[in-house]
Short mmCIF file of C-alpha atoms in Angstrom, two decimals:
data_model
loop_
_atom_site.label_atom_id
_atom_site.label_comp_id
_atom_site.label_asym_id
_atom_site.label_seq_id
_atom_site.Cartn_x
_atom_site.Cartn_y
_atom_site.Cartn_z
CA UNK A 1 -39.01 -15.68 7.65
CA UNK A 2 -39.81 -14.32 4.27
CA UNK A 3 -41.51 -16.43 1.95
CA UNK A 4 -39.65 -17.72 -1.26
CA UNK A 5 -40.97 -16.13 -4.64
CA UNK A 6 -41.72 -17.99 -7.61
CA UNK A 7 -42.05 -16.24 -10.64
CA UNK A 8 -44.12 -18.15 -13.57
CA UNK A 9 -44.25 -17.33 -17.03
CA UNK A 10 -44.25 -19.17 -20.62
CA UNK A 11 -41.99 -17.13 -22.21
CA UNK A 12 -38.42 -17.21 -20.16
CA UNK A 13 -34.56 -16.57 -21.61
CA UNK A 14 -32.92 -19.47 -20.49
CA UNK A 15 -29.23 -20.40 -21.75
CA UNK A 16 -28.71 -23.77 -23.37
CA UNK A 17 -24.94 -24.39 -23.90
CA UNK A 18 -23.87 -21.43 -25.29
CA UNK A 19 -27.27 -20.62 -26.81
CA UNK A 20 -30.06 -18.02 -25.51
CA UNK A 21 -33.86 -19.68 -26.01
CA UNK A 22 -36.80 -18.88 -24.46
CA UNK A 23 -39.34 -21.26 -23.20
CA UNK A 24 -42.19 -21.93 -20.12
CA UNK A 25 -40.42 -21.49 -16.66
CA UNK A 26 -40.92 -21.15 -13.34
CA UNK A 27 -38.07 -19.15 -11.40
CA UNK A 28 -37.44 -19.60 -7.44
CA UNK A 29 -35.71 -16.86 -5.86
CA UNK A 30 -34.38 -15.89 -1.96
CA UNK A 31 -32.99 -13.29 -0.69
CA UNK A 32 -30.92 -12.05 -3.45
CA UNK A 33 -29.78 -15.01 -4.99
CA UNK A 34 -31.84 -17.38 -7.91
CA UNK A 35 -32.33 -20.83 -5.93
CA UNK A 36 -33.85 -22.28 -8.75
CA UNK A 37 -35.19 -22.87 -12.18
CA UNK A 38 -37.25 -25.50 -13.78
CA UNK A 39 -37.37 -25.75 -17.69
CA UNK A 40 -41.18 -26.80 -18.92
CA UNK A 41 -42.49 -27.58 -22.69
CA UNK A 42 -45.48 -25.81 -23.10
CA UNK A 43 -47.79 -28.88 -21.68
CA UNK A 44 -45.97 -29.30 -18.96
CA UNK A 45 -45.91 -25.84 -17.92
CA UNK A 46 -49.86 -25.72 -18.09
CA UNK A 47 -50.14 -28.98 -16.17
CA UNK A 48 -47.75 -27.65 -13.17
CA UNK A 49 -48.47 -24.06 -12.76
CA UNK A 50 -51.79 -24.01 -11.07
CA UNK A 51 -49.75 -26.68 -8.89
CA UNK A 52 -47.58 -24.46 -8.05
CA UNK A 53 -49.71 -21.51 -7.94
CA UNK A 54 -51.34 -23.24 -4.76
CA UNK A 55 -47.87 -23.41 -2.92
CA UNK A 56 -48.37 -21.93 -0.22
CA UNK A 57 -44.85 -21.66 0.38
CA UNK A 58 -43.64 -18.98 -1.98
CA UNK A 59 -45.31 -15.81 -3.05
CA UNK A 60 -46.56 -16.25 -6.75
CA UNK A 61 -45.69 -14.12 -9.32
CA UNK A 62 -47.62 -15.18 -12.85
CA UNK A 63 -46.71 -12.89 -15.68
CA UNK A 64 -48.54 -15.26 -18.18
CA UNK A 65 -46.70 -14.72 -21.61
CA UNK A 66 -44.51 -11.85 -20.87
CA UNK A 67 -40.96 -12.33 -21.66
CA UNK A 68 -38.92 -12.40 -18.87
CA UNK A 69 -35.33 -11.98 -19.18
CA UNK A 70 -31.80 -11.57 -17.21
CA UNK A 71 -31.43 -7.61 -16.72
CA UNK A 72 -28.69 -6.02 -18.78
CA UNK A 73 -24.77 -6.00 -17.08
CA UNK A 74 -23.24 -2.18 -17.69
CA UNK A 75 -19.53 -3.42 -17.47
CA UNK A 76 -18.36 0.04 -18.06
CA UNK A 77 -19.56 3.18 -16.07
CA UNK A 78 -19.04 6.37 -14.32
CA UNK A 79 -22.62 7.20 -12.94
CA UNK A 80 -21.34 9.97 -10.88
CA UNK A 81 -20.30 11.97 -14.50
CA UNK A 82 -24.07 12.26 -15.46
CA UNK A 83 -23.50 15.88 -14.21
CA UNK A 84 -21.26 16.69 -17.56
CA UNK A 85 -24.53 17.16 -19.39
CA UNK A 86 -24.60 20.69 -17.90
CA UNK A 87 -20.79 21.89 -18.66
CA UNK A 88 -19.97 19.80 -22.05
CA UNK A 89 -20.33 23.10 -24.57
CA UNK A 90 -16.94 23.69 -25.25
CA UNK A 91 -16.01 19.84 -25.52
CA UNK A 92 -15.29 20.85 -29.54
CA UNK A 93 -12.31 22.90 -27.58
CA UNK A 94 -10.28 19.94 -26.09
CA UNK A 95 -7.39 17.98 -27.40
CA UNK A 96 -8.07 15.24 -24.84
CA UNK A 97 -11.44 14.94 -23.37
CA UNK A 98 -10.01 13.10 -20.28
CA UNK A 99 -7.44 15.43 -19.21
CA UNK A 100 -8.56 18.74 -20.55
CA UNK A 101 -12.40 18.73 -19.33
CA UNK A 102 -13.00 15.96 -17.04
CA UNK A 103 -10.16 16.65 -14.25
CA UNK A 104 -10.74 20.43 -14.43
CA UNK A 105 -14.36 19.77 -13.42
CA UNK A 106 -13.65 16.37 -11.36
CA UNK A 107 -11.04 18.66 -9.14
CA UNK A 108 -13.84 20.78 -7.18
CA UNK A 109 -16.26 17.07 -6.45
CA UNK A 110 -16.53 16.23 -2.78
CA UNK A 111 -17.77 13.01 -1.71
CA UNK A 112 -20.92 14.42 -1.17
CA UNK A 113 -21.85 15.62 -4.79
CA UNK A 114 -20.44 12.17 -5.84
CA UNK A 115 -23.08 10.91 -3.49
CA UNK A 116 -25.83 12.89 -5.04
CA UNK A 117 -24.96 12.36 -9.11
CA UNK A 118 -24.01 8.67 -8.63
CA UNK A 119 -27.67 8.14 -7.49
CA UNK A 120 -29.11 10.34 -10.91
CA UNK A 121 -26.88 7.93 -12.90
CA UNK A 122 -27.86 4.30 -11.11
CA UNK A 123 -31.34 5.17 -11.24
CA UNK A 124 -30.64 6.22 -15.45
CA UNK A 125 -29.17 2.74 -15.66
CA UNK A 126 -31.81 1.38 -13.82
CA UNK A 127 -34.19 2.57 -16.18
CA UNK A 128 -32.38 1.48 -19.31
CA UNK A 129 -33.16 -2.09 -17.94
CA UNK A 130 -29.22 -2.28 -16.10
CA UNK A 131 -29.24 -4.14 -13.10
CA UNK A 132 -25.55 -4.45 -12.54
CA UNK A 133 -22.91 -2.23 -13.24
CA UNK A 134 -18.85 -2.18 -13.27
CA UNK A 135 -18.52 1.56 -12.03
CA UNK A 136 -15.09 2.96 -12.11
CA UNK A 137 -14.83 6.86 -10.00
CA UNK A 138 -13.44 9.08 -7.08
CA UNK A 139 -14.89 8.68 -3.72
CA UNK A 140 -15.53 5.11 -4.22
CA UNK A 141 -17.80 4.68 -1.19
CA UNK A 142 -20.21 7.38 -1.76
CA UNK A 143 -20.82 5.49 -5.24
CA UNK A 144 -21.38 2.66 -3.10
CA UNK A 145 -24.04 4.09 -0.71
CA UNK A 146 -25.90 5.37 -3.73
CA UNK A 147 -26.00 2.04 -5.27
CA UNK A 148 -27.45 0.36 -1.95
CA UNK A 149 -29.90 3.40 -1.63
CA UNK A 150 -31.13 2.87 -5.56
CA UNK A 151 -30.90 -1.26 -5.23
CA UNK A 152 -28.79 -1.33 -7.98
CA UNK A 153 -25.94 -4.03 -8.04
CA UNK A 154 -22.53 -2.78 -8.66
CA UNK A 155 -18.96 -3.46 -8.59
CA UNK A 156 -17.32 -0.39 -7.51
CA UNK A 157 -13.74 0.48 -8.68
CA UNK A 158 -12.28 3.58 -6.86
CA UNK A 159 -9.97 5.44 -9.08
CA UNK A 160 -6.92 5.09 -8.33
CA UNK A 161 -4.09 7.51 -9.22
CA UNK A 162 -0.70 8.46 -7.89
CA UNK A 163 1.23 10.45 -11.20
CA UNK A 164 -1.37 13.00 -12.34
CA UNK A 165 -5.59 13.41 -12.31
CA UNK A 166 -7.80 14.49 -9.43
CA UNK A 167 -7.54 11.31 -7.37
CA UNK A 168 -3.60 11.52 -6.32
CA UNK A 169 -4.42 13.27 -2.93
CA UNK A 170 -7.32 10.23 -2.63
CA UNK A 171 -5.21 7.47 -3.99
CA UNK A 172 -3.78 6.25 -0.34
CA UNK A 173 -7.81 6.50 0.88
CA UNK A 174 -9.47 4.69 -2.48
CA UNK A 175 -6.99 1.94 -2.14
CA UNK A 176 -8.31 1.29 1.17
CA UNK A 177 -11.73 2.21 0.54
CA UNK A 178 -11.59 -0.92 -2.41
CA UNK A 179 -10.74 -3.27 0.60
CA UNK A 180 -13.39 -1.94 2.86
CA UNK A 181 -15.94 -2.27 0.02
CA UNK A 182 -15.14 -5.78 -0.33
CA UNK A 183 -15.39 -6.90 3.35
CA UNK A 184 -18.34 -4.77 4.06
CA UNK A 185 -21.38 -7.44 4.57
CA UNK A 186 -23.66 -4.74 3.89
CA UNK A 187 -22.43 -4.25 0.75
CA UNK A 188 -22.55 -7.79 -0.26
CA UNK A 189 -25.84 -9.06 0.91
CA UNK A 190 -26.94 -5.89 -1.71
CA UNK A 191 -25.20 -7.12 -4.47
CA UNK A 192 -22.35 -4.64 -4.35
CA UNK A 193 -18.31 -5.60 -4.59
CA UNK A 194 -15.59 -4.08 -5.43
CA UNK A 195 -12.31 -4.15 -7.52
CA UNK A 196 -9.23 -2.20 -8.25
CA UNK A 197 -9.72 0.30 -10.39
CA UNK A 198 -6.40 1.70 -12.05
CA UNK A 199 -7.18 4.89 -14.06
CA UNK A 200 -5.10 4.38 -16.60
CA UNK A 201 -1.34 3.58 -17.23
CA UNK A 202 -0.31 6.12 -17.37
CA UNK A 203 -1.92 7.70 -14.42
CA UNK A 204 -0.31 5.00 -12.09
CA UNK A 205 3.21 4.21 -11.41
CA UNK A 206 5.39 1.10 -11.57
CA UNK A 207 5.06 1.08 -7.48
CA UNK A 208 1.61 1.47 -7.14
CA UNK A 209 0.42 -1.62 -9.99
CA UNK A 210 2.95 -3.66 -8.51
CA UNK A 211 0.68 -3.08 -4.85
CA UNK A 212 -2.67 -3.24 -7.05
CA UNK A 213 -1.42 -6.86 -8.68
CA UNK A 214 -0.61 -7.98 -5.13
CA UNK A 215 -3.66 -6.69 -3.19
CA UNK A 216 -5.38 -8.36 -6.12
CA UNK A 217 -3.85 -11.70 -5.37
CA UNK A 218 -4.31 -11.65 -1.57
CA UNK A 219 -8.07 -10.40 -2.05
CA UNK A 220 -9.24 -12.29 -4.79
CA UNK A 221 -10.40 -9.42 -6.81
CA UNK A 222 -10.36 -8.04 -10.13
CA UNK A 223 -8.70 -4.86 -11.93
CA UNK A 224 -10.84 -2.41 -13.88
CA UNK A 225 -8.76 -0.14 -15.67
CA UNK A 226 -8.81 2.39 -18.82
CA UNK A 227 -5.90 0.53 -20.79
CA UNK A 228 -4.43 2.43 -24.80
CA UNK A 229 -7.93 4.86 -24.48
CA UNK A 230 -5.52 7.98 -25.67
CA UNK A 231 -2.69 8.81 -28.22
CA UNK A 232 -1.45 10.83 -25.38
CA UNK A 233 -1.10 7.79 -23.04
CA UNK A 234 0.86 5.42 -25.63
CA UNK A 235 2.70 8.31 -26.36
CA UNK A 236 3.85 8.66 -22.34
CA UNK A 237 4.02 4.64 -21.71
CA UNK A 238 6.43 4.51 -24.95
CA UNK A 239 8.61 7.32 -23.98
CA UNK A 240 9.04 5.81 -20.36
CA UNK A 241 9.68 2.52 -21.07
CA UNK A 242 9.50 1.71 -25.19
CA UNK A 243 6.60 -0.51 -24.82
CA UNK A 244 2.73 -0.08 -25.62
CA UNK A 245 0.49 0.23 -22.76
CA UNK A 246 -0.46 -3.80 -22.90
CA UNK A 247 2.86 -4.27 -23.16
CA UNK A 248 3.74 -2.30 -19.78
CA UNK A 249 1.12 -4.35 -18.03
CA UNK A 250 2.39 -7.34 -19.28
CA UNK A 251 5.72 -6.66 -17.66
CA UNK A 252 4.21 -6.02 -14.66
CA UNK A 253 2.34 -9.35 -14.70
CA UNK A 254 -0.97 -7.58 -14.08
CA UNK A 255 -1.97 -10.42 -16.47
CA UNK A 256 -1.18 -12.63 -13.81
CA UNK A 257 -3.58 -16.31 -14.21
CA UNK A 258 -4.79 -15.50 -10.83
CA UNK A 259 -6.08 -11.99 -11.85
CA UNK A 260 -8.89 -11.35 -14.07
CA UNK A 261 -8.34 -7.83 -15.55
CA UNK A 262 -11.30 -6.01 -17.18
CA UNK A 263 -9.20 -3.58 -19.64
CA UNK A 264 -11.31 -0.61 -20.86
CA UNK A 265 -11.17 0.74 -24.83
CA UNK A 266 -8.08 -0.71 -26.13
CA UNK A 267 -8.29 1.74 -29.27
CA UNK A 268 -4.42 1.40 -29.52
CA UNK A 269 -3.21 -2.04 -29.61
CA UNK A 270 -1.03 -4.11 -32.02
CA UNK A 271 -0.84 -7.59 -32.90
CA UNK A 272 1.79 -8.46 -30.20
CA UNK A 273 -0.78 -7.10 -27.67
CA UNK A 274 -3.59 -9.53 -28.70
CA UNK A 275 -0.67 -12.33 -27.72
CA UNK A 276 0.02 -10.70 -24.02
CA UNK A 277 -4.30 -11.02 -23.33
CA UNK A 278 -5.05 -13.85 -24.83
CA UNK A 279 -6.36 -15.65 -21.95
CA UNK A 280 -10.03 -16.48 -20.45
CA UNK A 281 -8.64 -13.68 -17.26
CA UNK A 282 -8.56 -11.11 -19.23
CA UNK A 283 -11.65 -9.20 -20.95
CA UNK A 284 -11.22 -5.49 -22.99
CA UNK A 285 -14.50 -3.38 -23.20
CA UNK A 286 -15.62 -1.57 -25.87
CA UNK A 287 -17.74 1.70 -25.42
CA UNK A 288 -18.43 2.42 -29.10
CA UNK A 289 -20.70 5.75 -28.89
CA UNK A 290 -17.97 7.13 -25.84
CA UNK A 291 -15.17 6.26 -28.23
CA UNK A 292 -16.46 8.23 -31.14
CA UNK A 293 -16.14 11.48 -28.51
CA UNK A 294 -13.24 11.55 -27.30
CA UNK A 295 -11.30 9.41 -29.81
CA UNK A 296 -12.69 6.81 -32.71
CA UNK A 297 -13.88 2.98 -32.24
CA UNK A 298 -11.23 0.59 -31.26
CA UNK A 299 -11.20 -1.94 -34.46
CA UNK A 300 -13.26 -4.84 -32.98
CA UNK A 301 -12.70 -6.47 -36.08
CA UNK A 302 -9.08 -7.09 -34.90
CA UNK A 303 -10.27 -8.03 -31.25
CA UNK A 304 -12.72 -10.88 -32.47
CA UNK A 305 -10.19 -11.78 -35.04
CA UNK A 306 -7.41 -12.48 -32.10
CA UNK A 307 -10.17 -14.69 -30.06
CA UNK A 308 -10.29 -11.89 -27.66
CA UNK A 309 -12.97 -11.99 -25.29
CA UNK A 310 -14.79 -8.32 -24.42
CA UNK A 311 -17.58 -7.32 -23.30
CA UNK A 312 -19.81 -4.03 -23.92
CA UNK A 313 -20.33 -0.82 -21.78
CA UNK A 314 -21.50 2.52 -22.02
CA UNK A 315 -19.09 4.39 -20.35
CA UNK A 316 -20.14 7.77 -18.95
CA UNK A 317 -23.14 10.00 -20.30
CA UNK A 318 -20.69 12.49 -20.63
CA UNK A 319 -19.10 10.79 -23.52
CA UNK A 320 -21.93 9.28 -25.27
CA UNK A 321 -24.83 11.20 -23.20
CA UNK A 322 -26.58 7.61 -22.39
CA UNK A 323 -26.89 4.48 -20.31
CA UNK A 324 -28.78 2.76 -22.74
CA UNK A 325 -26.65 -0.76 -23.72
CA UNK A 326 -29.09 -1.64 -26.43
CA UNK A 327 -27.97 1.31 -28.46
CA UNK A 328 -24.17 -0.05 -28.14
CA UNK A 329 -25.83 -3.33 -29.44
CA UNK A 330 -26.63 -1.84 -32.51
CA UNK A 331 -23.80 -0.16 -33.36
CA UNK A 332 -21.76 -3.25 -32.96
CA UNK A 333 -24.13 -5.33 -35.22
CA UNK A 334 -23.17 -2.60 -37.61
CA UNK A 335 -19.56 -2.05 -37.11
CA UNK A 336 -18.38 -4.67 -40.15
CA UNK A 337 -19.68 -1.99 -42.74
CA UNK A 338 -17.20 0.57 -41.35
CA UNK A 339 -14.25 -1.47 -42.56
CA UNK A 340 -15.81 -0.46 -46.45
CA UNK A 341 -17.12 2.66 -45.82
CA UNK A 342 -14.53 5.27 -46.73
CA UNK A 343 -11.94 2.94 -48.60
CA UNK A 344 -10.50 3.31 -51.88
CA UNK A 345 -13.42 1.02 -53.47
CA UNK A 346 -15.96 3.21 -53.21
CA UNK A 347 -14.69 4.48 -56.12
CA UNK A 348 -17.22 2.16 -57.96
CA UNK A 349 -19.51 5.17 -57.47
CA UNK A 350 -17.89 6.96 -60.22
CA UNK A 351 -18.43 4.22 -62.73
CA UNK A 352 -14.70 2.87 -62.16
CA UNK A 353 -16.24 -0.53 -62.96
CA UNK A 354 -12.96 -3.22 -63.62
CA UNK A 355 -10.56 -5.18 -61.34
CA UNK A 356 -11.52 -2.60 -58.66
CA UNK A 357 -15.24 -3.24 -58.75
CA UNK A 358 -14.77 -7.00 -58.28
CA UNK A 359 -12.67 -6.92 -55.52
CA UNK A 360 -15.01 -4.42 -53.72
CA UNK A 361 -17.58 -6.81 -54.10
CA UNK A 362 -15.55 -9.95 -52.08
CA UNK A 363 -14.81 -7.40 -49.87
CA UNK A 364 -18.79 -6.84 -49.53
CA UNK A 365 -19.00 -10.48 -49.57
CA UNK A 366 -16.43 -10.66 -46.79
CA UNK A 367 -17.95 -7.96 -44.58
CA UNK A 368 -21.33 -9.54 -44.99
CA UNK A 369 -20.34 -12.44 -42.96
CA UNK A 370 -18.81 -10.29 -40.46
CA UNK A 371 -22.19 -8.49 -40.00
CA UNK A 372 -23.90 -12.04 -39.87
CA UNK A 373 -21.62 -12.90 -36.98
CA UNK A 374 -21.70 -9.60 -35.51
CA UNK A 375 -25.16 -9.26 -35.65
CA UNK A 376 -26.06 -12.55 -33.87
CA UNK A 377 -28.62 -12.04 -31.14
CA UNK A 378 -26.52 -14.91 -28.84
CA UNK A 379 -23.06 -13.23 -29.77
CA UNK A 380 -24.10 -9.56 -28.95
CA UNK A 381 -26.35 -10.93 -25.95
CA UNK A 382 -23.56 -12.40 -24.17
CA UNK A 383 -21.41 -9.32 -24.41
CA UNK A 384 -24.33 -7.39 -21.57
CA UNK A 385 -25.60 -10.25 -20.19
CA UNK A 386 -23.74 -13.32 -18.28
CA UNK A 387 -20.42 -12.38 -20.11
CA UNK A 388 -19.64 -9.33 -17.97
CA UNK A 389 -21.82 -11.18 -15.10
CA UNK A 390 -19.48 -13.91 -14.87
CA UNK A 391 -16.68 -11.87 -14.51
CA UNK A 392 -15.75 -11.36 -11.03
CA UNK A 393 -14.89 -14.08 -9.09
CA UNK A 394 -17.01 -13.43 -6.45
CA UNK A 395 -20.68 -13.89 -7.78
CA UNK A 396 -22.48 -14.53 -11.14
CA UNK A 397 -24.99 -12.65 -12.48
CA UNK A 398 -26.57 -12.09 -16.06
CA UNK A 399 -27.93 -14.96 -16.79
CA UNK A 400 -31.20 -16.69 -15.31
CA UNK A 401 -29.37 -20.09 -13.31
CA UNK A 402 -28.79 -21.26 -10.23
CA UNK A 403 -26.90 -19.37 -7.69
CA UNK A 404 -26.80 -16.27 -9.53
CA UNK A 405 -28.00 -12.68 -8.07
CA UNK A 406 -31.76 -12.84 -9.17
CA UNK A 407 -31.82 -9.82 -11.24
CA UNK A 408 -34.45 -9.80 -13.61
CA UNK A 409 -36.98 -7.90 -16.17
CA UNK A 410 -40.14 -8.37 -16.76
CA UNK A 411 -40.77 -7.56 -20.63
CA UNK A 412 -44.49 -6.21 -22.14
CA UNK A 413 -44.10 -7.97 -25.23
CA UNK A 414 -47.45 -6.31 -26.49
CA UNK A 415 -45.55 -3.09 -26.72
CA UNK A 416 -45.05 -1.69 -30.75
CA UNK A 417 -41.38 -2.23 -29.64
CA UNK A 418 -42.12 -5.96 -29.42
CA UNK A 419 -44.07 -6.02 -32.73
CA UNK A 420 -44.63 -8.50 -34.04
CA UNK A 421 -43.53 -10.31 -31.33
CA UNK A 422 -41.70 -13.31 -33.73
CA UNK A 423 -38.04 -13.03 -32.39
CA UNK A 424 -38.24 -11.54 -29.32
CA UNK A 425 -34.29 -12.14 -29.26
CA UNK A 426 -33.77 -10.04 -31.53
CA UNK A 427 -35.96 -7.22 -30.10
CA UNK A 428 -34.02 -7.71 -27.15
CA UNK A 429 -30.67 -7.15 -28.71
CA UNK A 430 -31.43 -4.80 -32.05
CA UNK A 431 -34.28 -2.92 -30.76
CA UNK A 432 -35.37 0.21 -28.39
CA UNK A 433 -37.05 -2.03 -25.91
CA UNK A 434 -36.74 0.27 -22.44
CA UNK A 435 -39.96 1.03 -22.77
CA UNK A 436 -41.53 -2.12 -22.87
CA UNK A 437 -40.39 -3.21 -19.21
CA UNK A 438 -42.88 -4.41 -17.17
CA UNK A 439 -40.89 -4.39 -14.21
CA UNK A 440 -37.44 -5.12 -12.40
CA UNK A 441 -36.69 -7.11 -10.02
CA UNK A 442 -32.83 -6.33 -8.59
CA UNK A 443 -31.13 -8.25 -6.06
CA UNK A 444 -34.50 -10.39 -5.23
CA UNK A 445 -36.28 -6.80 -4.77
CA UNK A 446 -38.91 -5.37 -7.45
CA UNK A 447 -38.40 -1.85 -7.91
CA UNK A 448 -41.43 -0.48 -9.46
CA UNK A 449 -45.25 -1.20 -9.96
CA UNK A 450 -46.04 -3.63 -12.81
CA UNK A 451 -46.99 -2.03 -16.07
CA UNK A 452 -46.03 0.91 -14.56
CA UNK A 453 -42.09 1.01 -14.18
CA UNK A 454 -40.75 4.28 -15.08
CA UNK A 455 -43.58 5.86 -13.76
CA UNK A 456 -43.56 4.64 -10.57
CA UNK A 457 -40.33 4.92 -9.85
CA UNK A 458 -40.03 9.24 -11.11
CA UNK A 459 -42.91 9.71 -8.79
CA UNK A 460 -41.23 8.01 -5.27
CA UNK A 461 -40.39 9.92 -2.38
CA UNK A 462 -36.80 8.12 -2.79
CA UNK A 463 -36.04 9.79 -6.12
CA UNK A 464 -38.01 13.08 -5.79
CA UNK A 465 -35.53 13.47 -2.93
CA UNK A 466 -32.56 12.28 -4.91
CA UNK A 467 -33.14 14.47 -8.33
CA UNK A 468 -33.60 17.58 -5.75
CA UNK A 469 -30.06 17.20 -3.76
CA UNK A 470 -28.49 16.58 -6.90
CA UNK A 471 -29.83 19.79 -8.50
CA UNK A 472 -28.52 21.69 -5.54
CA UNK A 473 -25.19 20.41 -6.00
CA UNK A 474 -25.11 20.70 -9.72
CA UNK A 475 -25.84 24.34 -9.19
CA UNK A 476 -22.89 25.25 -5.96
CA UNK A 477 -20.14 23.08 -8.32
CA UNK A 478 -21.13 24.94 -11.48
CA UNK A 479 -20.18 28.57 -9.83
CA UNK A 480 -16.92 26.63 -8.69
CA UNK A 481 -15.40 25.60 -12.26
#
């Protein structure tokens, strides 16, 4: 039987209520599951850890005062699309990203290349400090073998589609391959699950979310779906039926109490549609960078305004050319000054000083407390860390407690990126921090050598082998587009 690991250190991120802090603790983990964790002031932790250091019951891990934290939750990705970076030149040329460029391309994958590019993009994610990721593609179990072959957890959403896009000839085969997923033991005792993944609606007919909403009833799962991302798809929703996208949904009663719906972008909602999601099931994600590609930021403003809980993801590297969730932190903190930035007001800069002037500067007043709020390291923490990792009904994750899947990172807080190490929270959630890991351990299972991560991971057989299949594919598909 495999021994028990304890991991010690003085400097943990625990959650108290609602609140992130960070304090002594020592971690129990087995298998892939956290068993336990015990909370110490400082003297206490000194007077029980060479206790505990002496069990001979668990295999010690002391990481003395590095921070150790829950690993990041990508609730948004397409790892398999990492192989855009090699055909995205005329992307200036498209109307819609989605439609013109991506289903061209996605048309000549087989399973196999999916295979080979899903592992490029887990391991990216991997490296950006993601343990867990909400993928939505084609050839849903091939992006499930590459996740158990990286380590990575994932829930895996095969696309489904039945009107127009590359997956109507799959649609009958992802459908099932979502419920195979799901009952595969393998799969679970890795950390991997599934849910339906939608593409968009208005990809999918009436026939086929009616069989998603019950499938998701009967299975217990959610629905990941790309929900208002395009004027073209409120256009098509509108002109079938006269309601907005939400709205459709809603109809359908894909909002359904039972059902907890993970609704991608939202950049094209009204105030009615706040009223149809307003309910601890539902979650939108925002993919700020993405959105600024292939349309413009949804106005979080109005989402945190409505009470609307969401969550933060990358979305593909094709879109924003990056797995990196600490750079969507930022721009959220941010995203408050956009509101001011090219409105009428601004016309204070040539010396219109008067009635205009003073209300420009409540609205600055205004916006500042947005950015206070937005900025938060507990409110933008939550959105990549037990938020999204809470949101599937069939584990938790993203948050360093009982019972959830021990994924966890090991910070070098004497890395410049940690200096001066005074609020490491706010490293953690403003900062460029990738650098700094120490180590990961996913699923129960470290991944690298400590102090040397990245290293040690770009120089294993595993991914030596990986990066060269996946050039050989990259290279056959780009003669076939």
């Amino acid at each position: 039987m495999l021994k028990k690991m304890l991991l010690l250190s003085s400097q943990v991120l625990l959650r108290e209520n609602s609140e992130f802090i960070i304090c002594p603790a020592f971690i129990e983990i087995s298998g892939i599951h956290i068993t336990k964790v015990k909370k110490h002031t400082l003297k206490s932790y000194q007077e029980h850890k060479e206790k505990e250091k002496k069990n001979t019951d668990h295999e010690i891990h002391d990481f003395g005062d590095r921070l150790i934290s829950p690993s990041f939750v990508n609730c948004h990705t397409h790892i398999a699309m990492c192989f855009f970076r090699a055909i995205l030149s005329n992307r200036c040329q498209t109307k819609n990203l989605v439609e013109d460029l991506f289903f061209k391309a996605e048309s000549h994958l087989t399973a196999s290349d999916v295979h080979a590019f899903a592992r490029m993009g887990a391991y990216e994610n991997i490296l950006n400090g993601n343990a867990l990721i909400w993928d939505h593609y084609y050839h849903g179990n091939s992006v499930a073998q590459a996740c158990l072959e990286t380590g990575i957890s994932a829930v895996i959403s095969p696309t489904l589609q039945d009107l127009s896009g590359p997956g109507v000839e799959l649609c009958e085969h992802s459908f099932q391959e979502t419920l195979a997923i799901s009952e595969n033991s393998q799969y679970s005792n890795a950390g991997i699950f599934s849910a339906f993944g939608p593409h968009a609606t208005d990809s999918v007919s009436e026939n086929l979310w009616a069989r998603i909403r019950q499938a998701a009833l009967a299975h217990n799962l959610p629905i990941h779906s790309h929900v208002a991302q395009s004027y073209e798809e409120v256009k098509r929703i509108y002109s079938r039926y006269k309601l907005t996208p939400i709205g459709f949904l809603h109809k359908l009663k894909i909002f359904d109490e039972n059902i907890n719906s993970l609704l991608v972008h939202g950049i094209y909602l009204n105030k009615s549609d706040f009223k149809k999601i307003d309910a601890q099931n539902c979650a939108l994600v925002f993919c700020p960078f993405s959105q600024m590609i292939f349309q413009f930021p949804a106005n979080i403003l109005e989402w945190e305004k409505h009470d609307t809980q969401w969550f933060i993801g990358t979305d593909c590297v094709a879109s924003n050319d990056s797995m990196n969730v600490q750079k969507e932190l930022r721009f959220v903190g941010g995203f408050p000054s956009l509101n001011n930035t090219f409105c009428k007001y601004t016309n204070i800069l040539n010396k219109k000083f008067g009635k205009e002037n003073n209300l420009f500067i409540k609205n600055r007043m205004r916006t500042k407390i947005l950015e206070d709020k937005f900025s938060n390291t507990n409110f933008l923490l939550k959105k990549v860390l037990n938020g999204p990792g809470n949101f599937h009904p069939r584990f938790q994750a993203g948050s360093i407690e009982n019972n959830t899947l021990a994924n966890i990172t090991v910070w070098e807080t004497n890395h410049p990126c940690f200096w001066p190490p005074s609020d490491l929270l706010r490293s953690l959630s403003m900062g460029d921090t990738t650098g700094a890991i120490h180590n990961m351990c996913i699923n129960g299972t470290w991944h690298g050598k400590n102090g040397e991560f990245t290293q040690s991971i770009l120089e294993s057989h595993k991914y030596k082998e990986s990066l060269k299949e996946a050039n050989e594919r990259l290279r056959l598909l780009i003669k076939k587009i």
